[in-house]
PDB file of C-alpha atoms and ligand atoms in Angstrom:
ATOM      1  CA  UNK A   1      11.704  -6.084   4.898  1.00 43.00           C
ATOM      2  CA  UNK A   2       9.888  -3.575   7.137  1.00 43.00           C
ATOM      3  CA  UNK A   3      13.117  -2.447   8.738  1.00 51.00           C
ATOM      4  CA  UNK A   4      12.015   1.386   8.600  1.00 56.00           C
ATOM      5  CA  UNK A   5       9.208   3.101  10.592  1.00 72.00           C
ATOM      6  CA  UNK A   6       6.243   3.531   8.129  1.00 85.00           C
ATOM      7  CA  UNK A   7       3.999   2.008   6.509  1.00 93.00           C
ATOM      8  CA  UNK A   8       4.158  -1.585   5.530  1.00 95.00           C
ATOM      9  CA  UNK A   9       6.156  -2.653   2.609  1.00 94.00           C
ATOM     10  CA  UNK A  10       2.914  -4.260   1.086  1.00 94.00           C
ATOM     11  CA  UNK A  11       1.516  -0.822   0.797  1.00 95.00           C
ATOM     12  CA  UNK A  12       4.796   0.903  -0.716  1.00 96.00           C
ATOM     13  CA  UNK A  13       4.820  -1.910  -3.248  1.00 95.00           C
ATOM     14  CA  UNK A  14       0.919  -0.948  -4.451  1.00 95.00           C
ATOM     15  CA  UNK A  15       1.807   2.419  -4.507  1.00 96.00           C
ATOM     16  CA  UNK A  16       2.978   2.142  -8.117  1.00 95.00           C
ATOM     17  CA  UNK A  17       0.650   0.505  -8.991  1.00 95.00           C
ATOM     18  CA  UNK A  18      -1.842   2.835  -8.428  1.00 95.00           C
ATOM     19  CA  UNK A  19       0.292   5.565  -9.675  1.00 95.00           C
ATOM     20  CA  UNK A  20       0.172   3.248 -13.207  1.00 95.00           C
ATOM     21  CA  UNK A  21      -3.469   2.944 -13.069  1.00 95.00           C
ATOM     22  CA  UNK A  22      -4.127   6.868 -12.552  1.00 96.00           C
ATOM     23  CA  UNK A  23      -1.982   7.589 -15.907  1.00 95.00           C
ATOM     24  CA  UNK A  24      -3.439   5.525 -17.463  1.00 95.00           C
ATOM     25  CA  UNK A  25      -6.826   7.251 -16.534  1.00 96.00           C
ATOM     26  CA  UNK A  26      -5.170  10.648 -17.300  1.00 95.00           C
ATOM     27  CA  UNK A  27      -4.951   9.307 -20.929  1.00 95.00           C
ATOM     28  CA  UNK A  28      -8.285   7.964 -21.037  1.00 95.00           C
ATOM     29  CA  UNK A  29      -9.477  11.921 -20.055  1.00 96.00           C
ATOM     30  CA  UNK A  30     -10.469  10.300 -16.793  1.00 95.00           C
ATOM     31  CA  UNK A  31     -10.228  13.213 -14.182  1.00 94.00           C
ATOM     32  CA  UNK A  32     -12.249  12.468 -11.531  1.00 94.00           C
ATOM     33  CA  UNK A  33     -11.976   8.315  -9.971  1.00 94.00           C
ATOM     34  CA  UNK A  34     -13.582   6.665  -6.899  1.00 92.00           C
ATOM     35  CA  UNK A  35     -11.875   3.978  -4.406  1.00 91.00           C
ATOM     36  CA  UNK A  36     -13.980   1.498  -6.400  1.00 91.00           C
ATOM     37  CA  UNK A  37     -13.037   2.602  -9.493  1.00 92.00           C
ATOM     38  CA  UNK A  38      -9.468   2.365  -8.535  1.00 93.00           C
ATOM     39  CA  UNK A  39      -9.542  -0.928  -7.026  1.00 92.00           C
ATOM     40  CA  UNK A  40     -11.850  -2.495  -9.908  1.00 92.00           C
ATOM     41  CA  UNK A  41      -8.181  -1.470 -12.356  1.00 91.00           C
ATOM     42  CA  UNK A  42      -5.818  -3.276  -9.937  1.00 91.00           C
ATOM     43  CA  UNK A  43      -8.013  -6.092  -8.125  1.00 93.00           C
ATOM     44  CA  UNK A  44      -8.286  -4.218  -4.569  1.00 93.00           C
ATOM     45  CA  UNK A  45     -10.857  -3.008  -2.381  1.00 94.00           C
ATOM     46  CA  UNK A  46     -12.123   0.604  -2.402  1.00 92.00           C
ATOM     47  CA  UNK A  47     -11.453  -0.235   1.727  1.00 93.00           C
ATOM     48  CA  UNK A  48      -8.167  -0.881   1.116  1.00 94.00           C
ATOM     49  CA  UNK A  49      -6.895   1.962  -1.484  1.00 93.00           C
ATOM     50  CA  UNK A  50      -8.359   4.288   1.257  1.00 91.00           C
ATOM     51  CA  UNK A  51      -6.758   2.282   3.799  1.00 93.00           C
ATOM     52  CA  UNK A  52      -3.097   2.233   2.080  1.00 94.00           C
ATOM     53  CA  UNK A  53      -3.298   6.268   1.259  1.00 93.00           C
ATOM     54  CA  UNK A  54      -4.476   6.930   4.979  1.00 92.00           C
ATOM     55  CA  UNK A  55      -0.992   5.900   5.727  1.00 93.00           C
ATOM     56  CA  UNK A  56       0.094   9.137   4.054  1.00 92.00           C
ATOM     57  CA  UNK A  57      -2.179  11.638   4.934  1.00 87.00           C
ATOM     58  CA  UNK A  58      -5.753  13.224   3.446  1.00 81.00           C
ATOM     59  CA  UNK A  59      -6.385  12.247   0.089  1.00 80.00           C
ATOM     60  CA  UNK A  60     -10.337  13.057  -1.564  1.00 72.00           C
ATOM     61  CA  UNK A  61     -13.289  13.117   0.194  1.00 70.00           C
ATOM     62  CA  UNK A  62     -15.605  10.717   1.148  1.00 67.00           C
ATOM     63  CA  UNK A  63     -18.344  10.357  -1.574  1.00 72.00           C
ATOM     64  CA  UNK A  64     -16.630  12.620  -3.828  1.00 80.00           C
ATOM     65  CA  UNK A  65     -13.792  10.679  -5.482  1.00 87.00           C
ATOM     66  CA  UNK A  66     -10.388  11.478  -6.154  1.00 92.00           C
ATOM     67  CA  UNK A  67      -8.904  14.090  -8.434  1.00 94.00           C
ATOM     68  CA  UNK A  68      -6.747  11.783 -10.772  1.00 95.00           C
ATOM     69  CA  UNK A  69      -3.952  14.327 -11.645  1.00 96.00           C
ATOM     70  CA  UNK A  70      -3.749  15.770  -7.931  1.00 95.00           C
ATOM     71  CA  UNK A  71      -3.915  11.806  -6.431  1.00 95.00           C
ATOM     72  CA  UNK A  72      -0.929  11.253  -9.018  1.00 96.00           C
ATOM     73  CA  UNK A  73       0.841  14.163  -7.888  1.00 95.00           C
ATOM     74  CA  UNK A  74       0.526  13.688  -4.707  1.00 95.00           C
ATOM     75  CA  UNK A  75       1.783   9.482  -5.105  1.00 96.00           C
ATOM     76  CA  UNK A  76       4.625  10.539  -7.243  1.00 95.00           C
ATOM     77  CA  UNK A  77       5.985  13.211  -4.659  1.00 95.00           C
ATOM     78  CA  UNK A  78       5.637   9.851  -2.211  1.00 95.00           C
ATOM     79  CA  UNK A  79       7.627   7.436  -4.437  1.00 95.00           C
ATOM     80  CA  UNK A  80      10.242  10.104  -4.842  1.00 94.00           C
ATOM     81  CA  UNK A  81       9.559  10.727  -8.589  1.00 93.00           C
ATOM     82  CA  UNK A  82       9.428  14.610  -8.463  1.00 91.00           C
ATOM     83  CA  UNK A  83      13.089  13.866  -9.312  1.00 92.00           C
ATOM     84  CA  UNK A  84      15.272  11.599 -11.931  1.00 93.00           C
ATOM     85  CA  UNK A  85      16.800   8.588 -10.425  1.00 96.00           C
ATOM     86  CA  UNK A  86      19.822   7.834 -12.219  1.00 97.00           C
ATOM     87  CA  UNK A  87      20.701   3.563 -12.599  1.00 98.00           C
ATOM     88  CA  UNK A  88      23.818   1.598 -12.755  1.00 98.00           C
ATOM     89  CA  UNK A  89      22.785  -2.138 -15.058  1.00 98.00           C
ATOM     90  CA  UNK A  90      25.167  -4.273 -14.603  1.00 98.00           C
ATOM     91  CA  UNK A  91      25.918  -7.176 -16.828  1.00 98.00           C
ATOM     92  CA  UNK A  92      24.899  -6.510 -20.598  1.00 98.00           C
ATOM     93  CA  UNK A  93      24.567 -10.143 -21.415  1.00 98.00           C
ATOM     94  CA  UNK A  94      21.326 -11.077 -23.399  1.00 97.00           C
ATOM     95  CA  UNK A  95      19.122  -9.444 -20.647  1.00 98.00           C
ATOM     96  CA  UNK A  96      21.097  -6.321 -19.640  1.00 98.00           C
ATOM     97  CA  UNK A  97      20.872  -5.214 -23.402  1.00 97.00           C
ATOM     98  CA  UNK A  98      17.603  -5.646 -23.506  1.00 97.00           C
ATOM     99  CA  UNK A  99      16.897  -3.645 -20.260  1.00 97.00           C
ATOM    100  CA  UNK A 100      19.343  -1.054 -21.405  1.00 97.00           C
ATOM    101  CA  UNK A 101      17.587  -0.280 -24.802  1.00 95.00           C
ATOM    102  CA  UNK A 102      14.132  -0.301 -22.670  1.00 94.00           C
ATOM    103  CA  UNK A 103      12.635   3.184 -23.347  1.00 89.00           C
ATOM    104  CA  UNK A 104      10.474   2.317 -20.617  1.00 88.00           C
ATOM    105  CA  UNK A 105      12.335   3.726 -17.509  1.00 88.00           C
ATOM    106  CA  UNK A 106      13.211   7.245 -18.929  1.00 80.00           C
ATOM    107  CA  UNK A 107       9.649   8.005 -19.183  1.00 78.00           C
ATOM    108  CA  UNK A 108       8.788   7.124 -15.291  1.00 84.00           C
ATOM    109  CA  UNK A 109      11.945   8.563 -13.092  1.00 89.00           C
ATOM    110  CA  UNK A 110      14.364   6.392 -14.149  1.00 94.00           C
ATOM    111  CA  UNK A 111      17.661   7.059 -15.957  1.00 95.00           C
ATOM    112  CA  UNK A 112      20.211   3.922 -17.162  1.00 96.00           C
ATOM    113  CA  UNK A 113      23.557   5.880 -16.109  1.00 96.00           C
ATOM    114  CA  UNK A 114      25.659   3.770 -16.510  1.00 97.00           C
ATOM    115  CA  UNK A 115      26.652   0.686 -18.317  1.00 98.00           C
ATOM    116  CA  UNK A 116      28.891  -1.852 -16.766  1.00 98.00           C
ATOM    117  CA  UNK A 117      30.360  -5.452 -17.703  1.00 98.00           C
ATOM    118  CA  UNK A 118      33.270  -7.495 -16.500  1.00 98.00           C
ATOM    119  CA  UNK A 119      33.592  -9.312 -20.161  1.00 98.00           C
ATOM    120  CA  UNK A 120      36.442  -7.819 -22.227  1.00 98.00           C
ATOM    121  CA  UNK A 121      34.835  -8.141 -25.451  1.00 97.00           C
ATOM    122  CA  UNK A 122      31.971  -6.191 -24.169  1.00 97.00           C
ATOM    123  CA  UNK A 123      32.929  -2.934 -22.996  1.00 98.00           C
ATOM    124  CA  UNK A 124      32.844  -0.393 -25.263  1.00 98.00           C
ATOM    125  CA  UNK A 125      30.132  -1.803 -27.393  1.00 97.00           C
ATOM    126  CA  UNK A 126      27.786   1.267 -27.746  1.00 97.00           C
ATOM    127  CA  UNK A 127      23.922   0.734 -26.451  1.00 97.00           C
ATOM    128  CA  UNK A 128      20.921   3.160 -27.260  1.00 93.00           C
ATOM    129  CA  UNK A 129      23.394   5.470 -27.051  1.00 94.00           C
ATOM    130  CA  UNK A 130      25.586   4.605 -24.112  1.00 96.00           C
ATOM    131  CA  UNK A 131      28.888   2.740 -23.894  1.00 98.00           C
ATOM    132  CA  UNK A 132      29.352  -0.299 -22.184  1.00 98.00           C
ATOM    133  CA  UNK A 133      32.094   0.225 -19.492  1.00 98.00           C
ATOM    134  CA  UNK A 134      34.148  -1.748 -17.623  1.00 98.00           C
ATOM    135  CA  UNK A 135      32.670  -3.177 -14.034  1.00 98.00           C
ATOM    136  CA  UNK A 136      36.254  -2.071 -12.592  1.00 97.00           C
ATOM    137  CA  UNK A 137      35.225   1.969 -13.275  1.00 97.00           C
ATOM    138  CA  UNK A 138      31.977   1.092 -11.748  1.00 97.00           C
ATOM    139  CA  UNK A 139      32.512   2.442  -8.064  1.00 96.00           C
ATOM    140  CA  UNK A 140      34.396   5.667  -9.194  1.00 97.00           C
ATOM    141  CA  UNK A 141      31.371   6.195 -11.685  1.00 97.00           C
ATOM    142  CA  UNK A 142      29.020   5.404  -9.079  1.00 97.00           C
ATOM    143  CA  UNK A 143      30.444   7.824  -6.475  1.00 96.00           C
ATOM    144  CA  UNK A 144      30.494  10.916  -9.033  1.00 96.00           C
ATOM    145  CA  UNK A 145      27.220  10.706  -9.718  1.00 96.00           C
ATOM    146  CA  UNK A 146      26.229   9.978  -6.339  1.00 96.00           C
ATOM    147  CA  UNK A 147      24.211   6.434  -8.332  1.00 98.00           C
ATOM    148  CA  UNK A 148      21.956   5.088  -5.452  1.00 98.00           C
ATOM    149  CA  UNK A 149      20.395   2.440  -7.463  1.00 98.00           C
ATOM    150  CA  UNK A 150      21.267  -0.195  -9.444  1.00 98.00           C
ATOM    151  CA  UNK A 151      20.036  -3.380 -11.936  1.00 98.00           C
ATOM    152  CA  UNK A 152      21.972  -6.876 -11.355  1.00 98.00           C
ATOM    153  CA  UNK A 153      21.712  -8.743 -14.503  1.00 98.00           C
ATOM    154  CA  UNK A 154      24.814 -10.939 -14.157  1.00 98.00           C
ATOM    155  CA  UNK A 155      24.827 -14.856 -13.555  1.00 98.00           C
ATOM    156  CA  UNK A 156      23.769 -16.107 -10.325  1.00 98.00           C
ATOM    157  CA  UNK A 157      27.199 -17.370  -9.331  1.00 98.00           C
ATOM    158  CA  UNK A 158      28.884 -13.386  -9.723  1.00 98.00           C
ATOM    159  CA  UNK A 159      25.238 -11.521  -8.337  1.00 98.00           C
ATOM    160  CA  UNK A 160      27.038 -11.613  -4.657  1.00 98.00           C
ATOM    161  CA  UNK A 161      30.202 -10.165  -5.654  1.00 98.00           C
ATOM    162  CA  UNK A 162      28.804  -7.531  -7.768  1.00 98.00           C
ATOM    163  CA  UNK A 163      26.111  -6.688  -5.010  1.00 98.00           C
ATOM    164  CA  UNK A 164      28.997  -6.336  -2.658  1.00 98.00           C
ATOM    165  CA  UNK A 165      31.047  -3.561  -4.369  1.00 98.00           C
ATOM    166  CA  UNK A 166      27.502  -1.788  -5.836  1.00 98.00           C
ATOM    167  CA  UNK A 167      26.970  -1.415  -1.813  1.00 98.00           C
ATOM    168  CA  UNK A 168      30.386  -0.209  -1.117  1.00 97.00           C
ATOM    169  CA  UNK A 169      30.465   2.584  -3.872  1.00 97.00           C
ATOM    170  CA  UNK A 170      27.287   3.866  -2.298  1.00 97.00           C
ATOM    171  CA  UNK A 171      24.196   2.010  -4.137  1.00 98.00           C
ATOM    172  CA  UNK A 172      21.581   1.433  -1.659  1.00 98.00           C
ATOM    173  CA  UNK A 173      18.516  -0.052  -3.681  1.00 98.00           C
ATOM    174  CA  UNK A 174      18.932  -3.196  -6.149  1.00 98.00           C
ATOM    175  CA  UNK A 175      17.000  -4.827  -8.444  1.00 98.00           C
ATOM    176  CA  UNK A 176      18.250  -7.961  -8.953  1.00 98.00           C
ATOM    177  CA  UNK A 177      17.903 -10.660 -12.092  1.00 98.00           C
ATOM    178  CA  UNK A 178      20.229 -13.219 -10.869  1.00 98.00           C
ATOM    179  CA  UNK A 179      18.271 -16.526  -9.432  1.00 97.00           C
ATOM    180  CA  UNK A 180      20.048 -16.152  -6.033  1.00 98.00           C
ATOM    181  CA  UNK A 181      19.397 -14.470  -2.597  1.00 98.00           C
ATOM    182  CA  UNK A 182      21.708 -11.398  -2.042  1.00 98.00           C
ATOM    183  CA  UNK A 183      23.279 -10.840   1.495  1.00 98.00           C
ATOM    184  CA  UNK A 184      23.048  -7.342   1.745  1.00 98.00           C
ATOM    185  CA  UNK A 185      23.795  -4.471   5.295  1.00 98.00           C
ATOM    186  CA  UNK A 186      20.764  -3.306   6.795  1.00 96.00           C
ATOM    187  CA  UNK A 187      19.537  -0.587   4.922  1.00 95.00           C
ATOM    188  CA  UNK A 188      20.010  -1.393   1.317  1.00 98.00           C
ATOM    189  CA  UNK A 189      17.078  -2.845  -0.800  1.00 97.00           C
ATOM    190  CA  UNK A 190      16.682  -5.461  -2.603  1.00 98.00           C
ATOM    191  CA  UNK A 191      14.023  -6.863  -4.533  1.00 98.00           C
ATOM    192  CA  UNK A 192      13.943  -9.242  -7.112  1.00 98.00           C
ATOM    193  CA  UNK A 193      12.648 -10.368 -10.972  1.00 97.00           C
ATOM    194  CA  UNK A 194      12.673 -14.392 -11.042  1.00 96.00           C
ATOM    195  CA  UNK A 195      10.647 -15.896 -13.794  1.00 96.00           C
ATOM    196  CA  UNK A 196      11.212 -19.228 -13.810  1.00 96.00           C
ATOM    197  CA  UNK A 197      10.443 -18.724  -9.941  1.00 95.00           C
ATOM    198  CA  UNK A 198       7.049 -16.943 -10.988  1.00 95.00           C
ATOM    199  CA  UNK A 199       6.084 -19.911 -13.304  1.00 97.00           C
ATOM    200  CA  UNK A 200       6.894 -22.544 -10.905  1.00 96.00           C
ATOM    201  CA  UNK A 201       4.608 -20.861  -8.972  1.00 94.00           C
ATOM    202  CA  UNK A 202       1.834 -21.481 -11.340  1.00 95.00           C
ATOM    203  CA  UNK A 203       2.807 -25.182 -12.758  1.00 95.00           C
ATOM    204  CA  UNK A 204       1.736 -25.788  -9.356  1.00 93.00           C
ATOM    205  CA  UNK A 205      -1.516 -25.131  -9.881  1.00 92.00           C
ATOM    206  CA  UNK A 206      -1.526 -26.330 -13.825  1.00 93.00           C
ATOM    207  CA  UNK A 207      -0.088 -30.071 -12.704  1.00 91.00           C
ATOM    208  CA  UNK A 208      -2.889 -30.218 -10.215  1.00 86.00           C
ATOM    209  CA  UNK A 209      -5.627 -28.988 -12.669  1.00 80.00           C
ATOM    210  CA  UNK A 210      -4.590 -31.643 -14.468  1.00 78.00           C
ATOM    211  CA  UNK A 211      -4.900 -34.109 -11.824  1.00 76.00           C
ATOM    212  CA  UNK A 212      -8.831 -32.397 -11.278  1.00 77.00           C
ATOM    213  CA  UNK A 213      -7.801 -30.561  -8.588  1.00 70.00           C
ATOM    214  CA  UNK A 214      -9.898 -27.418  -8.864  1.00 68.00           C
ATOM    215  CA  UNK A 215      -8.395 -24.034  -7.328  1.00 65.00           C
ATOM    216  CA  UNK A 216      -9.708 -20.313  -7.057  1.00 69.00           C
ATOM    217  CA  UNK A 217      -6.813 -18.117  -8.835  1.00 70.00           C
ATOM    218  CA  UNK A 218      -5.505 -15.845  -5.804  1.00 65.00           C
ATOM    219  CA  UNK A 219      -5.353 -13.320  -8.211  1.00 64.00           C
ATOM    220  CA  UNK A 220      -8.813 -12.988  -9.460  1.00 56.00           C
TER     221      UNK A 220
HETATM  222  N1  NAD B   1      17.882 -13.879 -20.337  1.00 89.41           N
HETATM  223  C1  NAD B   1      16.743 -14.078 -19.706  1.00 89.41           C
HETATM  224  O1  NAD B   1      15.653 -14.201 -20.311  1.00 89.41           O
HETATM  225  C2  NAD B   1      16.682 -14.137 -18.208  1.00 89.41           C
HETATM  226  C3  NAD B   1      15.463 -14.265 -17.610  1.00 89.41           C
HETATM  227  C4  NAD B   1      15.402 -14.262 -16.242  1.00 89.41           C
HETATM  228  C5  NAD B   1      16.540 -14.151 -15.489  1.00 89.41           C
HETATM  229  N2  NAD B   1      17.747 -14.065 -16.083  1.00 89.41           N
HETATM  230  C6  NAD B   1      18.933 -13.937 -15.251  1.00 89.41           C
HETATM  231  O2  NAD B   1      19.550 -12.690 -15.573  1.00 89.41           O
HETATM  232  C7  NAD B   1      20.959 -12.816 -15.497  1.00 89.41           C
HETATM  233  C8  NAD B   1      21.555 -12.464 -16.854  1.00 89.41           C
HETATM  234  O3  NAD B   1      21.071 -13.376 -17.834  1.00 89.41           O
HETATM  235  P1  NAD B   1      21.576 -13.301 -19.343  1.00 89.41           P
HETATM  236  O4  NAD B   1      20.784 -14.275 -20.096  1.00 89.41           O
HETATM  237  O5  NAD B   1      21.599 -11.874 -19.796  1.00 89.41           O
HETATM  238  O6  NAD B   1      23.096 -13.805 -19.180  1.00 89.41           O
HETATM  239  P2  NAD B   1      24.323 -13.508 -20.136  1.00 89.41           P
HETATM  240  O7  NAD B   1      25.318 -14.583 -19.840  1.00 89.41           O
HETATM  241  O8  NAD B   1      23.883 -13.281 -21.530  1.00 89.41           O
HETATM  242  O9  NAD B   1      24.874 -12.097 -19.588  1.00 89.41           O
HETATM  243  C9  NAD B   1      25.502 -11.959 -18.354  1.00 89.41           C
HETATM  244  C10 NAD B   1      26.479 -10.784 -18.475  1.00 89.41           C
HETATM  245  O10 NAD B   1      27.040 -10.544 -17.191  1.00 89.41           O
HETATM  246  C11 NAD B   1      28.420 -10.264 -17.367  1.00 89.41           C
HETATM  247  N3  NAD B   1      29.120 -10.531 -16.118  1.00 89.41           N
HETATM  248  C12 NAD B   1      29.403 -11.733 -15.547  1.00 89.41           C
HETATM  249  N4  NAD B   1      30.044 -11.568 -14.382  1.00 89.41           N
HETATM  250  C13 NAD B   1      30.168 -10.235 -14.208  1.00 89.41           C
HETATM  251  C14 NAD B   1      30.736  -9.456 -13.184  1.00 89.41           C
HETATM  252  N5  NAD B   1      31.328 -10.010 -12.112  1.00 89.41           N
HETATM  253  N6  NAD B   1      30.697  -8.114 -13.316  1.00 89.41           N
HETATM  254  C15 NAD B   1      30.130  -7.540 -14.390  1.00 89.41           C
HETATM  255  N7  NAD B   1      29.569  -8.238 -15.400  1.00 89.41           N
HETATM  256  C16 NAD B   1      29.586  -9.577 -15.301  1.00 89.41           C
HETATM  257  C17 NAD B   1      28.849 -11.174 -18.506  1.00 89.41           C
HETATM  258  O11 NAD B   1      30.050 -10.739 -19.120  1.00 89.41           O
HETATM  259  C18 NAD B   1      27.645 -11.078 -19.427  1.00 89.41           C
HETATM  260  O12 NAD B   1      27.779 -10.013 -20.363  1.00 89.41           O
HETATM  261  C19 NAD B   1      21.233 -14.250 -15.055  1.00 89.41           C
HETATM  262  O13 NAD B   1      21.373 -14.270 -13.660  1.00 89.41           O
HETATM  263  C20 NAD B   1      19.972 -14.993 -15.481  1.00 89.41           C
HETATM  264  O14 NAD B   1      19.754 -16.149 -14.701  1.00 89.41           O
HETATM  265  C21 NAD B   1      17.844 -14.045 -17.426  1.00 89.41           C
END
C-alpha cells in the first residue's frame, strides 16, 4: 500500500505503537527513554526505532535518550493527532455497538460521529449517547462534517456496497470488520480487523506443535 512518497507503510504502522508505549511511560513518571528501552516495550531494535524516526527528521541524541513527552509530541503531530478525527461506524449489529460504546477512541483522536444502520428496527436506538441513524442520511452527514474516516462493521456480503458510497460522500480511510477484501480508488485506505483470520494464523502453528513440529514464535 505504499502508493504515497514517504516512508514505508511498515514504519507508519509502528508509529502508534510507539506513541502507546511512550504514554504509557508518561504514566509510569518515565521522562527520559533510550532506543533500547523503547524497543525492549514493543519487541524492536534500538537500530530500528532510530531507523523508523530518521524517516522524520532529528529526534534525541545519540547516548542521551529521548525526552518521552517531547518524542510523543513530536509522533502525535506526525500521526495527525494534534487534532480530533471525527468517525462514521457503520453497522450497529453485535460488534458496531460494542465499538460505539468503546470509550477507548475519544481519549486518543478519535470521535464516533456518527451512527449508521440500514436495519429499520435499528435506527433510532440511542448508543452512549448517540442515535443510531439511518445508512441512507449517511453521505449528507458525512459531507457536513467533512467525516474522512470511517468503521465497516456490516456483513461481508454488504462491506462493498457500503465502502462504495462511504468513498463517494468523501471518506478516504476505512477500517474495515467485514471478512472480505474491499475494492477501493487509489487513494483511500483501508486496513483491516479479521480474527478468525488472526487465529488461523496461529492453529497453524498449534496443529503442528501437536504433530512435534517445533517453531520459534515470530513474535518473540
Ligand atoms: N461479532 C464479532 O465478534 C465479530 C468479530 C469479527 C468480525 N466480525 C465481523 O463484523 C461484521 C459485523 O458483525 P456482527 O456480529 O456485529 O453482525 P450483526 O449481524 O450483529 O450486525 C451487522 C449490522 O450491519 C447492519 N447492516 C447490514 N447491511 C447494512 C448496510 N448495507 N448498511 C448499513 N448497515 C447494514 C445490520 O442491520 C446489522 O445491524 C461482520 O462482517 C462480521 O463478520 C464480527
Amino acid at each position: 500500500m505504499d502508493r504515497m512518497e514517504g516512508p514505508p507503510d511498515v514504519v507508519v504502522r509502528r508509529l502508534p505503537l510507539y506513541a502507546r508505549s511512550l504514554r504509557y511511560l508518561l504514566q509510569e513518571g518515565v521522562e527520559s527513554v533510550s532506543s533500547q528501552e523503547l524497543g525492549d516495550r514493543i519487541n524492536v531494535t534500538a537500530a530500528q526505532i532510530r531507523k523508523d524516526l530518521s524517516y522524520f527528521g532529528e529526534f534525541g541524541k545519540q547516548g542521551i535518550g529521548y525526552d518521552v513527552r517531547r518524542l510523543l509530541q513530536q509522533i502525535e503531530d506526525i500521526l495527525g493527532l494534534t487534532q480530533e478525527w471525527p468517525v462514521a461506524l457503520i453497522g450497529i449489529g453485535h460488534l458496531g455497538e460494542a465499538i460505539a460504546r468503546y470509550e477507548g477512541f475519544r481519549q486518543q483522536g478519535i470521535r464516533i460521529a456518527g451512527l449508521f444502520d440500514s436495519n429499520p428496527t435499528k435506527i433510532g436506538k440511542a448508543i452512549n449517547g448517540m442515535t443510531v441513524q439511518s445508512f441512507d442520511d449517511a453521505e449528507r452527514v458525512i459531507r457536513e462534517q467533512g467525516i474522512r474516516l470511517a468503521i465497516i462493521a456490516v456483513p461481508a456480503r454488504n462491506a462493498q456496497e457500503v465502502a462504495d458510497r462511504l468513498v463517494m460522500a468523501g471518506v478516504r480511510a476505512i477500517l474495515s470488520y467485514a471478512p472480505t477484501v474491499l475494492q477501493v480508488p487509489e487513494g483511500v485506505w483501508v486496513r483491516y480487523i479479521d480474527p478468525v483470520a488472526i487465529l488461523h494464523s496461529m492453529t497453524y502453528y498449534l496443529a503442528r506443535d501437536i504433530a512435534g513440529v517445533r517453531h520459534n514464535n515470530p513474535e518473540t
